[in-house]
Structures are given as C-alpha cells and as structure tokens.
JSON list of C-alpha atoms in Angstrom, two decimals:
[
{"chain": "O", "resi": 15, "resn": "UNK", "atom": "CA", "xyz": [62.15, 45.89, -14.57]},
{"chain": "O", "resi": 16, "resn": "UNK", "atom": "CA", "xyz": [61.41, 49.28, -16.08]},
{"chain": "O", "resi": 17, "resn": "UNK", "atom": "CA", "xyz": [64.39, 50.77, -14.26]},
{"chain": "O", "resi": 18, "resn": "UNK", "atom": "CA", "xyz": [66.76, 48.14, -15.67]},
{"chain": "O", "resi": 19, "resn": "UNK", "atom": "CA", "xyz": [65.42, 48.53, -19.22]},
{"chain": "O", "resi": 20, "resn": "UNK", "atom": "CA", "xyz": [65.59, 52.31, -19.07]},
{"chain": "O", "resi": 21, "resn": "UNK", "atom": "CA", "xyz": [69.14, 52.24, -17.73]},
{"chain": "O", "resi": 22, "resn": "UNK", "atom": "CA", "xyz": [70.54, 50.04, -20.49]},
{"chain": "O", "resi": 23, "resn": "UNK", "atom": "CA", "xyz": [68.54, 51.22, -23.50]},
{"chain": "O", "resi": 24, "resn": "UNK", "atom": "CA", "xyz": [70.84, 54.01, -24.63]},
{"chain": "O", "resi": 25, "resn": "UNK", "atom": "CA", "xyz": [73.87, 51.71, -24.51]},
{"chain": "O", "resi": 26, "resn": "UNK", "atom": "CA", "xyz": [72.04, 49.03, -26.49]},
{"chain": "O", "resi": 27, "resn": "UNK", "atom": "CA", "xyz": [71.00, 51.55, -29.14]},
{"chain": "O", "resi": 28, "resn": "UNK", "atom": "CA", "xyz": [74.57, 52.84, -29.29]},
{"chain": "O", "resi": 29, "resn": "UNK", "atom": "CA", "xyz": [75.76, 49.33, -30.16]},
{"chain": "O", "resi": 30, "resn": "UNK", "atom": "CA", "xyz": [72.91, 48.80, -32.62]},
{"chain": "O", "resi": 31, "resn": "UNK", "atom": "CA", "xyz": [73.89, 51.84, -34.68]},
{"chain": "O", "resi": 32, "resn": "UNK", "atom": "CA", "xyz": [77.58, 50.89, -34.85]},
{"chain": "O", "resi": 33, "resn": "UNK", "atom": "CA", "xyz": [78.54, 50.99, -38.53]},
{"chain": "O", "resi": 34, "resn": "UNK", "atom": "CA", "xyz": [81.25, 48.29, -38.64]},
{"chain": "O", "resi": 35, "resn": "UNK", "atom": "CA", "xyz": [79.06, 45.24, -37.89]},
{"chain": "O", "resi": 36, "resn": "UNK", "atom": "CA", "xyz": [76.29, 46.53, -40.14]},
{"chain": "O", "resi": 37, "resn": "UNK", "atom": "CA", "xyz": [78.69, 47.17, -43.02]},
{"chain": "O", "resi": 38, "resn": "UNK", "atom": "CA", "xyz": [80.42, 43.82, -42.43]},
{"chain": "O", "resi": 39, "resn": "UNK", "atom": "CA", "xyz": [77.23, 41.77, -42.58]},
{"chain": "O", "resi": 40, "resn": "UNK", "atom": "CA", "xyz": [75.99, 43.67, -45.64]},
{"chain": "O", "resi": 41, "resn": "UNK", "atom": "CA", "xyz": [79.28, 42.98, -47.44]},
{"chain": "O", "resi": 42, "resn": "UNK", "atom": "CA", "xyz": [79.10, 39.31, -46.47]},
{"chain": "O", "resi": 43, "resn": "UNK", "atom": "CA", "xyz": [75.56, 38.97, -47.75]},
{"chain": "O", "resi": 44, "resn": "UNK", "atom": "CA", "xyz": [76.74, 40.15, -51.17]},
{"chain": "O", "resi": 45, "resn": "UNK", "atom": "CA", "xyz": [79.28, 37.28, -51.47]},
{"chain": "O", "resi": 46, "resn": "UNK", "atom": "CA", "xyz": [78.67, 33.78, -52.92]},
{"chain": "O", "resi": 47, "resn": "UNK", "atom": "CA", "xyz": [78.43, 32.40, -49.37]},
{"chain": "O", "resi": 48, "resn": "UNK", "atom": "CA", "xyz": [76.16, 35.25, -48.34]},
{"chain": "O", "resi": 49, "resn": "UNK", "atom": "CA", "xyz": [73.41, 33.26, -46.63]},
{"chain": "O", "resi": 50, "resn": "UNK", "atom": "CA", "xyz": [75.72, 30.93, -44.69]},
{"chain": "O", "resi": 51, "resn": "UNK", "atom": "CA", "xyz": [78.22, 33.59, -43.69]},
{"chain": "O", "resi": 52, "resn": "UNK", "atom": "CA", "xyz": [75.48, 36.04, -42.81]},
{"chain": "O", "resi": 53, "resn": "UNK", "atom": "CA", "xyz": [73.86, 33.52, -40.48]},
{"chain": "O", "resi": 54, "resn": "UNK", "atom": "CA", "xyz": [77.23, 32.63, -38.91]},
{"chain": "O", "resi": 55, "resn": "UNK", "atom": "CA", "xyz": [78.13, 36.30, -38.43]},
{"chain": "O", "resi": 56, "resn": "UNK", "atom": "CA", "xyz": [74.80, 37.10, -36.78]},
{"chain": "O", "resi": 57, "resn": "UNK", "atom": "CA", "xyz": [74.95, 34.03, -34.54]},
{"chain": "O", "resi": 58, "resn": "UNK", "atom": "CA", "xyz": [78.49, 34.85, -33.43]},
{"chain": "O", "resi": 59, "resn": "UNK", "atom": "CA", "xyz": [77.51, 38.42, -32.62]},
{"chain": "O", "resi": 60, "resn": "UNK", "atom": "CA", "xyz": [74.42, 37.48, -30.59]},
{"chain": "O", "resi": 61, "resn": "UNK", "atom": "CA", "xyz": [76.13, 34.68, -28.63]},
{"chain": "O", "resi": 62, "resn": "UNK", "atom": "CA", "xyz": [79.25, 36.74, -27.81]},
{"chain": "O", "resi": 63, "resn": "UNK", "atom": "CA", "xyz": [77.22, 39.72, -26.69]},
{"chain": "O", "resi": 64, "resn": "UNK", "atom": "CA", "xyz": [74.88, 37.52, -24.65]},
{"chain": "O", "resi": 65, "resn": "UNK", "atom": "CA", "xyz": [77.79, 35.87, -22.81]},
{"chain": "O", "resi": 66, "resn": "UNK", "atom": "CA", "xyz": [79.42, 39.22, -22.00]},
{"chain": "O", "resi": 67, "resn": "UNK", "atom": "CA", "xyz": [76.20, 40.82, -20.76]},
{"chain": "O", "resi": 68, "resn": "UNK", "atom": "CA", "xyz": [75.21, 37.75, -18.71]},
{"chain": "O", "resi": 69, "resn": "UNK", "atom": "CA", "xyz": [78.58, 37.53, -16.94]},
{"chain": "O", "resi": 70, "resn": "UNK", "atom": "CA", "xyz": [78.57, 41.22, -15.98]},
{"chain": "O", "resi": 71, "resn": "UNK", "atom": "CA", "xyz": [74.93, 41.26, -14.85]},
{"chain": "O", "resi": 72, "resn": "UNK", "atom": "CA", "xyz": [75.44, 38.14, -12.71]},
{"chain": "O", "resi": 73, "resn": "UNK", "atom": "CA", "xyz": [78.65, 39.51, -11.19]},
{"chain": "O", "resi": 74, "resn": "UNK", "atom": "CA", "xyz": [77.11, 42.88, -10.43]},
{"chain": "O", "resi": 75, "resn": "UNK", "atom": "CA", "xyz": [73.90, 41.40, -9.05]},
{"chain": "O", "resi": 76, "resn": "UNK", "atom": "CA", "xyz": [75.86, 38.98, -6.85]},
{"chain": "O", "resi": 77, "resn": "UNK", "atom": "CA", "xyz": [77.89, 41.81, -5.37]},
{"chain": "O", "resi": 78, "resn": "UNK", "atom": "CA", "xyz": [74.71, 43.79, -4.84]},
{"chain": "O", "resi": 79, "resn": "UNK", "atom": "CA", "xyz": [73.08, 40.90, -2.98]},
{"chain": "O", "resi": 80, "resn": "UNK", "atom": "CA", "xyz": [76.15, 40.37, -0.80]},
{"chain": "O", "resi": 81, "resn": "UNK", "atom": "CA", "xyz": [75.95, 43.95, 0.50]},
{"chain": "O", "resi": 82, "resn": "UNK", "atom": "CA", "xyz": [72.39, 43.33, 1.61]},
{"chain": "O", "resi": 83, "resn": "UNK", "atom": "CA", "xyz": [71.33, 46.99, 1.77]},
{"chain": "O", "resi": 84, "resn": "UNK", "atom": "CA", "xyz": [69.07, 46.93, -1.26]},
{"chain": "O", "resi": 85, "resn": "UNK", "atom": "CA", "xyz": [71.16, 49.47, -3.15]},
{"chain": "O", "resi": 86, "resn": "UNK", "atom": "CA", "xyz": [73.63, 49.04, -5.97]},
{"chain": "O", "resi": 87, "resn": "UNK", "atom": "CA", "xyz": [77.07, 47.67, -5.16]},
{"chain": "O", "resi": 88, "resn": "UNK", "atom": "CA", "xyz": [79.59, 50.45, -4.62]},
{"chain": "O", "resi": 89, "resn": "UNK", "atom": "CA", "xyz": [81.95, 49.02, -7.24]},
{"chain": "O", "resi": 90, "resn": "UNK", "atom": "CA", "xyz": [79.27, 49.31, -9.92]},
{"chain": "O", "resi": 91, "resn": "UNK", "atom": "CA", "xyz": [78.92, 53.02, -9.17]},
{"chain": "O", "resi": 92, "resn": "UNK", "atom": "CA", "xyz": [82.67, 53.58, -9.41]},
{"chain": "O", "resi": 93, "resn": "UNK", "atom": "CA", "xyz": [82.72, 51.58, -12.63]},
{"chain": "O", "resi": 94, "resn": "UNK", "atom": "CA", "xyz": [79.86, 53.68, -14.03]},
{"chain": "O", "resi": 95, "resn": "UNK", "atom": "CA", "xyz": [81.81, 56.82, -13.14]},
{"chain": "O", "resi": 96, "resn": "UNK", "atom": "CA", "xyz": [84.88, 55.52, -14.95]},
{"chain": "O", "resi": 97, "resn": "UNK", "atom": "CA", "xyz": [82.78, 54.46, -17.95]},
{"chain": "O", "resi": 98, "resn": "UNK", "atom": "CA", "xyz": [81.07, 57.85, -18.02]},
{"chain": "O", "resi": 99, "resn": "UNK", "atom": "CA", "xyz": [84.41, 59.64, -18.21]},
{"chain": "O", "resi": 100, "resn": "UNK", "atom": "CA", "xyz": [85.56, 57.16, -20.86]},
{"chain": "O", "resi": 101, "resn": "UNK", "atom": "CA", "xyz": [82.39, 57.76, -22.90]},
{"chain": "O", "resi": 102, "resn": "UNK", "atom": "CA", "xyz": [83.04, 61.52, -22.84]},
{"chain": "O", "resi": 103, "resn": "UNK", "atom": "CA", "xyz": [86.65, 61.05, -23.94]},
{"chain": "O", "resi": 104, "resn": "UNK", "atom": "CA", "xyz": [85.58, 58.65, -26.70]},
{"chain": "O", "resi": 105, "resn": "UNK", "atom": "CA", "xyz": [82.97, 61.15, -27.88]},
{"chain": "O", "resi": 106, "resn": "UNK", "atom": "CA", "xyz": [85.59, 63.88, -28.14]},
{"chain": "O", "resi": 107, "resn": "UNK", "atom": "CA", "xyz": [87.99, 61.54, -29.97]},
{"chain": "O", "resi": 108, "resn": "UNK", "atom": "CA", "xyz": [85.21, 60.37, -32.33]},
{"chain": "O", "resi": 109, "resn": "UNK", "atom": "CA", "xyz": [84.53, 63.95, -33.36]},
{"chain": "O", "resi": 110, "resn": "UNK", "atom": "CA", "xyz": [88.19, 64.93, -33.53]},
{"chain": "O", "resi": 111, "resn": "UNK", "atom": "CA", "xyz": [89.04, 61.96, -35.77]},
{"chain": "O", "resi": 112, "resn": "UNK", "atom": "CA", "xyz": [86.10, 62.46, -38.14]},
{"chain": "O", "resi": 113, "resn": "UNK", "atom": "CA", "xyz": [86.95, 62.33, -41.86]},
{"chain": "O", "resi": 114, "resn": "UNK", "atom": "CA", "xyz": [87.47, 65.76, -43.32]},
{"chain": "O", "resi": 115, "resn": "UNK", "atom": "CA", "xyz": [85.09, 66.95, -46.00]},
{"chain": "O", "resi": 116, "resn": "UNK", "atom": "CA", "xyz": [85.82, 65.25, -49.30]},
{"chain": "O", "resi": 117, "resn": "UNK", "atom": "CA", "xyz": [87.82, 62.43, -47.72]},
{"chain": "O", "resi": 118, "resn": "UNK", "atom": "CA", "xyz": [86.64, 58.86, -47.23]},
{"chain": "O", "resi": 119, "resn": "UNK", "atom": "CA", "xyz": [87.98, 56.82, -44.28]},
{"chain": "O", "resi": 120, "resn": "UNK", "atom": "CA", "xyz": [90.27, 53.93, -45.16]},
{"chain": "O", "resi": 121, "resn": "UNK", "atom": "CA", "xyz": [88.37, 50.63, -44.78]},
{"chain": "O", "resi": 122, "resn": "UNK", "atom": "CA", "xyz": [89.87, 47.94, -42.50]},
{"chain": "O", "resi": 123, "resn": "UNK", "atom": "CA", "xyz": [92.00, 45.29, -44.20]},
{"chain": "O", "resi": 124, "resn": "UNK", "atom": "CA", "xyz": [89.54, 42.49, -43.42]},
{"chain": "O", "resi": 125, "resn": "UNK", "atom": "CA", "xyz": [86.90, 44.13, -45.58]},
{"chain": "O", "resi": 126, "resn": "UNK", "atom": "CA", "xyz": [89.01, 43.48, -48.66]},
{"chain": "O", "resi": 127, "resn": "UNK", "atom": "CA", "xyz": [89.12, 39.73, -47.92]},
{"chain": "O", "resi": 128, "resn": "UNK", "atom": "CA", "xyz": [85.52, 39.32, -46.80]},
{"chain": "O", "resi": 129, "resn": "UNK", "atom": "CA", "xyz": [84.47, 37.50, -49.98]},
{"chain": "O", "resi": 130, "resn": "UNK", "atom": "CA", "xyz": [86.88, 34.68, -49.04]},
{"chain": "O", "resi": 131, "resn": "UNK", "atom": "CA", "xyz": [85.56, 34.24, -45.51]},
{"chain": "O", "resi": 132, "resn": "UNK", "atom": "CA", "xyz": [84.35, 30.86, -44.26]},
{"chain": "O", "resi": 133, "resn": "UNK", "atom": "CA", "xyz": [81.44, 30.65, -41.78]},
{"chain": "O", "resi": 134, "resn": "UNK", "atom": "CA", "xyz": [83.97, 30.12, -38.96]},
{"chain": "O", "resi": 135, "resn": "UNK", "atom": "CA", "xyz": [85.85, 33.29, -39.90]},
{"chain": "O", "resi": 136, "resn": "UNK", "atom": "CA", "xyz": [82.56, 35.17, -40.19]},
{"chain": "O", "resi": 137, "resn": "UNK", "atom": "CA", "xyz": [81.56, 34.11, -36.67]},
{"chain": "O", "resi": 138, "resn": "UNK", "atom": "CA", "xyz": [85.01, 34.96, -35.35]},
{"chain": "O", "resi": 139, "resn": "UNK", "atom": "CA", "xyz": [84.91, 38.42, -36.89]},
{"chain": "O", "resi": 140, "resn": "UNK", "atom": "CA", "xyz": [81.49, 39.14, -35.40]},
{"chain": "O", "resi": 141, "resn": "UNK", "atom": "CA", "xyz": [82.69, 38.04, -31.96]},
{"chain": "O", "resi": 142, "resn": "UNK", "atom": "CA", "xyz": [85.67, 40.36, -32.25]},
{"chain": "O", "resi": 143, "resn": "UNK", "atom": "CA", "xyz": [83.51, 43.29, -33.33]},
{"chain": "O", "resi": 144, "resn": "UNK", "atom": "CA", "xyz": [81.01, 42.60, -30.52]},
{"chain": "O", "resi": 145, "resn": "UNK", "atom": "CA", "xyz": [83.32, 42.22, -27.52]},
{"chain": "O", "resi": 146, "resn": "UNK", "atom": "CA", "xyz": [86.84, 43.20, -28.63]},
{"chain": "O", "resi": 147, "resn": "UNK", "atom": "CA", "xyz": [86.10, 46.44, -30.49]},
{"chain": "O", "resi": 148, "resn": "UNK", "atom": "CA", "xyz": [86.77, 49.09, -27.80]},
{"chain": "O", "resi": 149, "resn": "UNK", "atom": "CA", "xyz": [83.72, 51.21, -28.56]},
{"chain": "O", "resi": 150, "resn": "UNK", "atom": "CA", "xyz": [81.25, 48.33, -28.55]},
{"chain": "O", "resi": 151, "resn": "UNK", "atom": "CA", "xyz": [82.93, 46.72, -25.54]},
{"chain": "O", "resi": 152, "resn": "UNK", "atom": "CA", "xyz": [82.60, 49.87, -23.44]},
{"chain": "O", "resi": 153, "resn": "UNK", "atom": "CA", "xyz": [78.97, 50.32, -24.51]},
{"chain": "O", "resi": 154, "resn": "UNK", "atom": "CA", "xyz": [78.17, 46.68, -23.71]},
{"chain": "O", "resi": 155, "resn": "UNK", "atom": "CA", "xyz": [79.87, 46.80, -20.32]},
{"chain": "O", "resi": 156, "resn": "UNK", "atom": "CA", "xyz": [78.14, 50.07, -19.51]},
{"chain": "O", "resi": 157, "resn": "UNK", "atom": "CA", "xyz": [74.70, 48.73, -20.39]},
{"chain": "O", "resi": 158, "resn": "UNK", "atom": "CA", "xyz": [75.25, 45.52, -18.43]},
{"chain": "O", "resi": 159, "resn": "UNK", "atom": "CA", "xyz": [76.52, 47.41, -15.37]},
{"chain": "O", "resi": 160, "resn": "UNK", "atom": "CA", "xyz": [73.44, 49.64, -15.56]},
{"chain": "O", "resi": 161, "resn": "UNK", "atom": "CA", "xyz": [71.23, 46.55, -15.43]},
{"chain": "O", "resi": 162, "resn": "UNK", "atom": "CA", "xyz": [73.22, 45.05, -12.55]},
{"chain": "O", "resi": 163, "resn": "UNK", "atom": "CA", "xyz": [73.06, 48.26, -10.51]},
{"chain": "O", "resi": 164, "resn": "UNK", "atom": "CA", "xyz": [69.34, 48.86, -11.11]},
{"chain": "O", "resi": 165, "resn": "UNK", "atom": "CA", "xyz": [66.63, 48.28, -8.51]},
{"chain": "O", "resi": 166, "resn": "UNK", "atom": "CA", "xyz": [64.92, 45.59, -10.61]},
{"chain": "O", "resi": 167, "resn": "UNK", "atom": "CA", "xyz": [64.36, 42.07, -9.32]},
{"chain": "O", "resi": 168, "resn": "UNK", "atom": "CA", "xyz": [66.45, 39.15, -10.58]},
{"chain": "O", "resi": 169, "resn": "UNK", "atom": "CA", "xyz": [63.75, 38.31, -13.10]},
{"chain": "O", "resi": 170, "resn": "UNK", "atom": "CA", "xyz": [63.54, 41.91, -14.25]},
{"chain": "O", "resi": 171, "resn": "UNK", "atom": "CA", "xyz": [67.29, 42.07, -14.73]},
{"chain": "O", "resi": 172, "resn": "UNK", "atom": "CA", "xyz": [67.18, 38.86, -16.77]},
{"chain": "O", "resi": 173, "resn": "UNK", "atom": "CA", "xyz": [64.49, 40.28, -19.04]},
{"chain": "O", "resi": 174, "resn": "UNK", "atom": "CA", "xyz": [66.42, 43.54, -19.40]},
{"chain": "O", "resi": 175, "resn": "UNK", "atom": "CA", "xyz": [69.58, 41.60, -20.31]},
{"chain": "O", "resi": 176, "resn": "UNK", "atom": "CA", "xyz": [67.73, 39.68, -23.02]},
{"chain": "O", "resi": 177, "resn": "UNK", "atom": "CA", "xyz": [66.22, 42.90, -24.38]},
{"chain": "O", "resi": 178, "resn": "UNK", "atom": "CA", "xyz": [69.63, 44.55, -24.38]},
{"chain": "O", "resi": 179, "resn": "UNK", "atom": "CA", "xyz": [71.14, 41.75, -26.47]},
{"chain": "O", "resi": 180, "resn": "UNK", "atom": "CA", "xyz": [68.18, 41.84, -28.87]},
{"chain": "O", "resi": 181, "resn": "UNK", "atom": "CA", "xyz": [68.30, 45.62, -29.34]},
{"chain": "O", "resi": 182, "resn": "UNK", "atom": "CA", "xyz": [72.10, 45.70, -29.62]},
{"chain": "O", "resi": 183, "resn": "UNK", "atom": "CA", "xyz": [71.96, 42.93, -32.24]},
{"chain": "O", "resi": 184, "resn": "UNK", "atom": "CA", "xyz": [69.67, 44.85, -34.61]},
{"chain": "O", "resi": 185, "resn": "UNK", "atom": "CA", "xyz": [72.75, 45.96, -36.58]},
{"chain": "O", "resi": 186, "resn": "UNK", "atom": "CA", "xyz": [73.19, 42.32, -37.68]},
{"chain": "O", "resi": 187, "resn": "UNK", "atom": "CA", "xyz": [69.70, 40.80, -37.47]},
{"chain": "O", "resi": 188, "resn": "UNK", "atom": "CA", "xyz": [67.91, 43.50, -39.48]},
{"chain": "O", "resi": 189, "resn": "UNK", "atom": "CA", "xyz": [70.23, 43.32, -42.53]},
{"chain": "O", "resi": 190, "resn": "UNK", "atom": "CA", "xyz": [70.00, 39.51, -42.43]},
{"chain": "O", "resi": 191, "resn": "UNK", "atom": "CA", "xyz": [66.19, 39.66, -42.27]},
{"chain": "O", "resi": 192, "resn": "UNK", "atom": "CA", "xyz": [66.07, 42.09, -45.19]},
{"chain": "O", "resi": 193, "resn": "UNK", "atom": "CA", "xyz": [68.36, 39.80, -47.19]},
{"chain": "O", "resi": 194, "resn": "UNK", "atom": "CA", "xyz": [66.31, 36.69, -46.44]},
{"chain": "O", "resi": 195, "resn": "UNK", "atom": "CA", "xyz": [62.89, 38.26, -46.89]},
{"chain": "O", "resi": 196, "resn": "UNK", "atom": "CA", "xyz": [63.45, 41.27, -49.14]},
{"chain": "O", "resi": 197, "resn": "UNK", "atom": "CA", "xyz": [63.85, 39.48, -52.46]},
{"chain": "O", "resi": 198, "resn": "UNK", "atom": "CA", "xyz": [65.31, 41.42, -55.35]},
{"chain": "O", "resi": 199, "resn": "UNK", "atom": "CA", "xyz": [64.97, 44.78, -53.58]},
{"chain": "O", "resi": 200, "resn": "UNK", "atom": "CA", "xyz": [67.17, 43.74, -50.68]},
{"chain": "O", "resi": 201, "resn": "UNK", "atom": "CA", "xyz": [70.48, 44.72, -52.33]},
{"chain": "O", "resi": 202, "resn": "UNK", "atom": "CA", "xyz": [69.31, 48.29, -52.95]},
{"chain": "O", "resi": 203, "resn": "UNK", "atom": "CA", "xyz": [67.86, 48.61, -49.45]},
{"chain": "O", "resi": 204, "resn": "UNK", "atom": "CA", "xyz": [71.00, 47.31, -47.77]},
{"chain": "O", "resi": 205, "resn": "UNK", "atom": "CA", "xyz": [73.20, 49.48, -49.95]},
{"chain": "O", "resi": 206, "resn": "UNK", "atom": "CA", "xyz": [71.22, 52.53, -48.85]},
{"chain": "O", "resi": 207, "resn": "UNK", "atom": "CA", "xyz": [71.61, 51.61, -45.20]},
{"chain": "O", "resi": 208, "resn": "UNK", "atom": "CA", "xyz": [75.35, 51.13, -45.64]},
{"chain": "O", "resi": 209, "resn": "UNK", "atom": "CA", "xyz": [75.77, 54.51, -47.34]},
{"chain": "O", "resi": 210, "resn": "UNK", "atom": "CA", "xyz": [73.67, 56.34, -44.74]},
{"chain": "O", "resi": 211, "resn": "UNK", "atom": "CA", "xyz": [75.49, 54.83, -41.76]},
{"chain": "O", "resi": 212, "resn": "UNK", "atom": "CA", "xyz": [78.87, 55.58, -43.30]},
{"chain": "O", "resi": 213, "resn": "UNK", "atom": "CA", "xyz": [77.92, 59.21, -43.94]},
{"chain": "O", "resi": 214, "resn": "UNK", "atom": "CA", "xyz": [76.30, 60.01, -40.59]},
{"chain": "O", "resi": 215, "resn": "UNK", "atom": "CA", "xyz": [78.18, 57.69, -38.23]},
{"chain": "O", "resi": 216, "resn": "UNK", "atom": "CA", "xyz": [80.43, 60.34, -36.67]},
{"chain": "O", "resi": 217, "resn": "UNK", "atom": "CA", "xyz": [77.61, 62.70, -35.71]},
{"chain": "O", "resi": 218, "resn": "UNK", "atom": "CA", "xyz": [75.42, 59.90, -34.36]},
{"chain": "O", "resi": 219, "resn": "UNK", "atom": "CA", "xyz": [78.11, 58.15, -32.33]},
{"chain": "O", "resi": 220, "resn": "UNK", "atom": "CA", "xyz": [79.51, 61.41, -30.94]},
{"chain": "O", "resi": 221, "resn": "UNK", "atom": "CA", "xyz": [76.06, 62.40, -29.70]},
{"chain": "O", "resi": 222, "resn": "UNK", "atom": "CA", "xyz": [75.38, 58.97, -28.18]},
{"chain": "O", "resi": 223, "resn": "UNK", "atom": "CA", "xyz": [78.76, 58.82, -26.41]},
{"chain": "O", "resi": 224, "resn": "UNK", "atom": "CA", "xyz": [78.53, 62.34, -24.96]},
{"chain": "O", "resi": 225, "resn": "UNK", "atom": "CA", "xyz": [74.94, 61.87, -23.75]},
{"chain": "O", "resi": 226, "resn": "UNK", "atom": "CA", "xyz": [75.80, 58.48, -22.21]},
{"chain": "O", "resi": 227, "resn": "UNK", "atom": "CA", "xyz": [78.92, 59.91, -20.60]},
{"chain": "O", "resi": 228, "resn": "UNK", "atom": "CA", "xyz": [77.00, 62.73, -18.95]},
{"chain": "O", "resi": 229, "resn": "UNK", "atom": "CA", "xyz": [74.30, 60.33, -17.75]},
{"chain": "O", "resi": 230, "resn": "UNK", "atom": "CA", "xyz": [76.73, 57.77, -16.33]},
{"chain": "O", "resi": 231, "resn": "UNK", "atom": "CA", "xyz": [78.80, 60.39, -14.52]},
{"chain": "O", "resi": 232, "resn": "UNK", "atom": "CA", "xyz": [75.64, 61.97, -13.09]},
{"chain": "O", "resi": 233, "resn": "UNK", "atom": "CA", "xyz": [74.18, 58.62, -11.96]},
{"chain": "O", "resi": 234, "resn": "UNK", "atom": "CA", "xyz": [77.46, 57.55, -10.37]},
{"chain": "O", "resi": 235, "resn": "UNK", "atom": "CA", "xyz": [77.96, 60.81, -8.46]},
{"chain": "O", "resi": 236, "resn": "UNK", "atom": "CA", "xyz": [74.36, 60.71, -7.27]},
{"chain": "O", "resi": 237, "resn": "UNK", "atom": "CA", "xyz": [74.74, 57.13, -6.00]},
{"chain": "O", "resi": 238, "resn": "UNK", "atom": "CA", "xyz": [78.14, 57.66, -4.37]},
{"chain": "O", "resi": 239, "resn": "UNK", "atom": "CA", "xyz": [77.07, 60.79, -2.51]},
{"chain": "O", "resi": 240, "resn": "UNK", "atom": "CA", "xyz": [73.66, 59.49, -1.41]}
]
C-alpha cells in the first residue's frame, strides 16, 4: 500500500492546492446561501473526483491482472509517459502565462454570478472544476494511474484511492470546516487563504507540475525499458 500512496501523493497535493475550487467555495460561503451551497459544492467535488479515480484505478488494475506477470500494465506506463510530458508542458505554460507584476488576472465569468447560485449549480460547478478543468483532470488521471500501476494489493490500491480523494478534496473541505466551526473569525481566515493562494499560485503550480512531469517521465521510461 505504501507504494500506491507514495505514487499518488504529489498529484493529490497538486489538486488540493488548486486555487479555483478554493476561491469558489470561499466566495460561496460568503453568500446568503453559504452553508447550503458550500455543502453542495464540497459534495459534488468529492463525489466527482471519487468516481473518476475509482474508474481509472479499476481499469488499470484489471489490465494489470489480465497480463498476469505481476508488473504494471504496459498501457499505464505509456500513459504515464504521456502525462509526464503533458505535466512539463503545462508547467511551462503556467509560468509563461503568469500575471505580470502589477496586473491582476481576470476572474472567470461565473465568479460574478456566484451569489445567485442554487445548490444544484454549486454542485455542478464543483464537478466541472474537479473533472473537466484540464489541470485538475490531468492531475487526477495521473494520480489514479499511479495507483493502478503500483505493486500494492487490491486492498492497498483501494485505500490509496480513498486517501487520494480525501487529500485532493482538502481545497473544499478545509474552507467548509473553517466556515462551520470557525465562528466570527472564519471570514478573516478564509480571506487570508484566498489572498495567499491567488498571490502564490503560479509559483506553486509550476513547481508541482514540473516535478511531477520529471517523475512520471522517469518512472515510465524505467518501466518500459526494464
């Protein structure tokens, strides 16, 4: 199980520090429907991510078992190689597209209408950010493929998949917990998180993507040439 957890952890953390879901849930919590929409947003995120990870882990593990040699399925290694290259390209693009000094990035249009969201729209938005946002989708697929191609048992892979979803969902569950339990100080705390993530997102995500890209490419080449 340790192999599976270690393989997916960086991807899960990369999703957890994504600024868009964190900013979205913080903005929702500040609206009149904050509690209801915040719960719906978090539930939609967790369920969507769990379905995606489960499908990929089961598919990869099934292919692995069908080969019967005890090693990872060849297609998972090729997929990891492709994902590694994609991570490197995304890291370069993330840095290249960073806001210039003194300029703030233009917020997405949905942020301006977030105070009018219903719980259904909140859940739909979180699902889109979890599995349709290219950056999060690639990170989620990469983490799930790492679990599927690990040497862990079926039970170990299941535990690793659950841990991946839990870690990757911290960007929504932590703000919700602070809101529900933080009392009057929660608004200031969440505002600080939002400002910090907005300021440092480019540097953090560039580093995560480049490190993951190098690791995935190295792992794939090692497995394919073994």
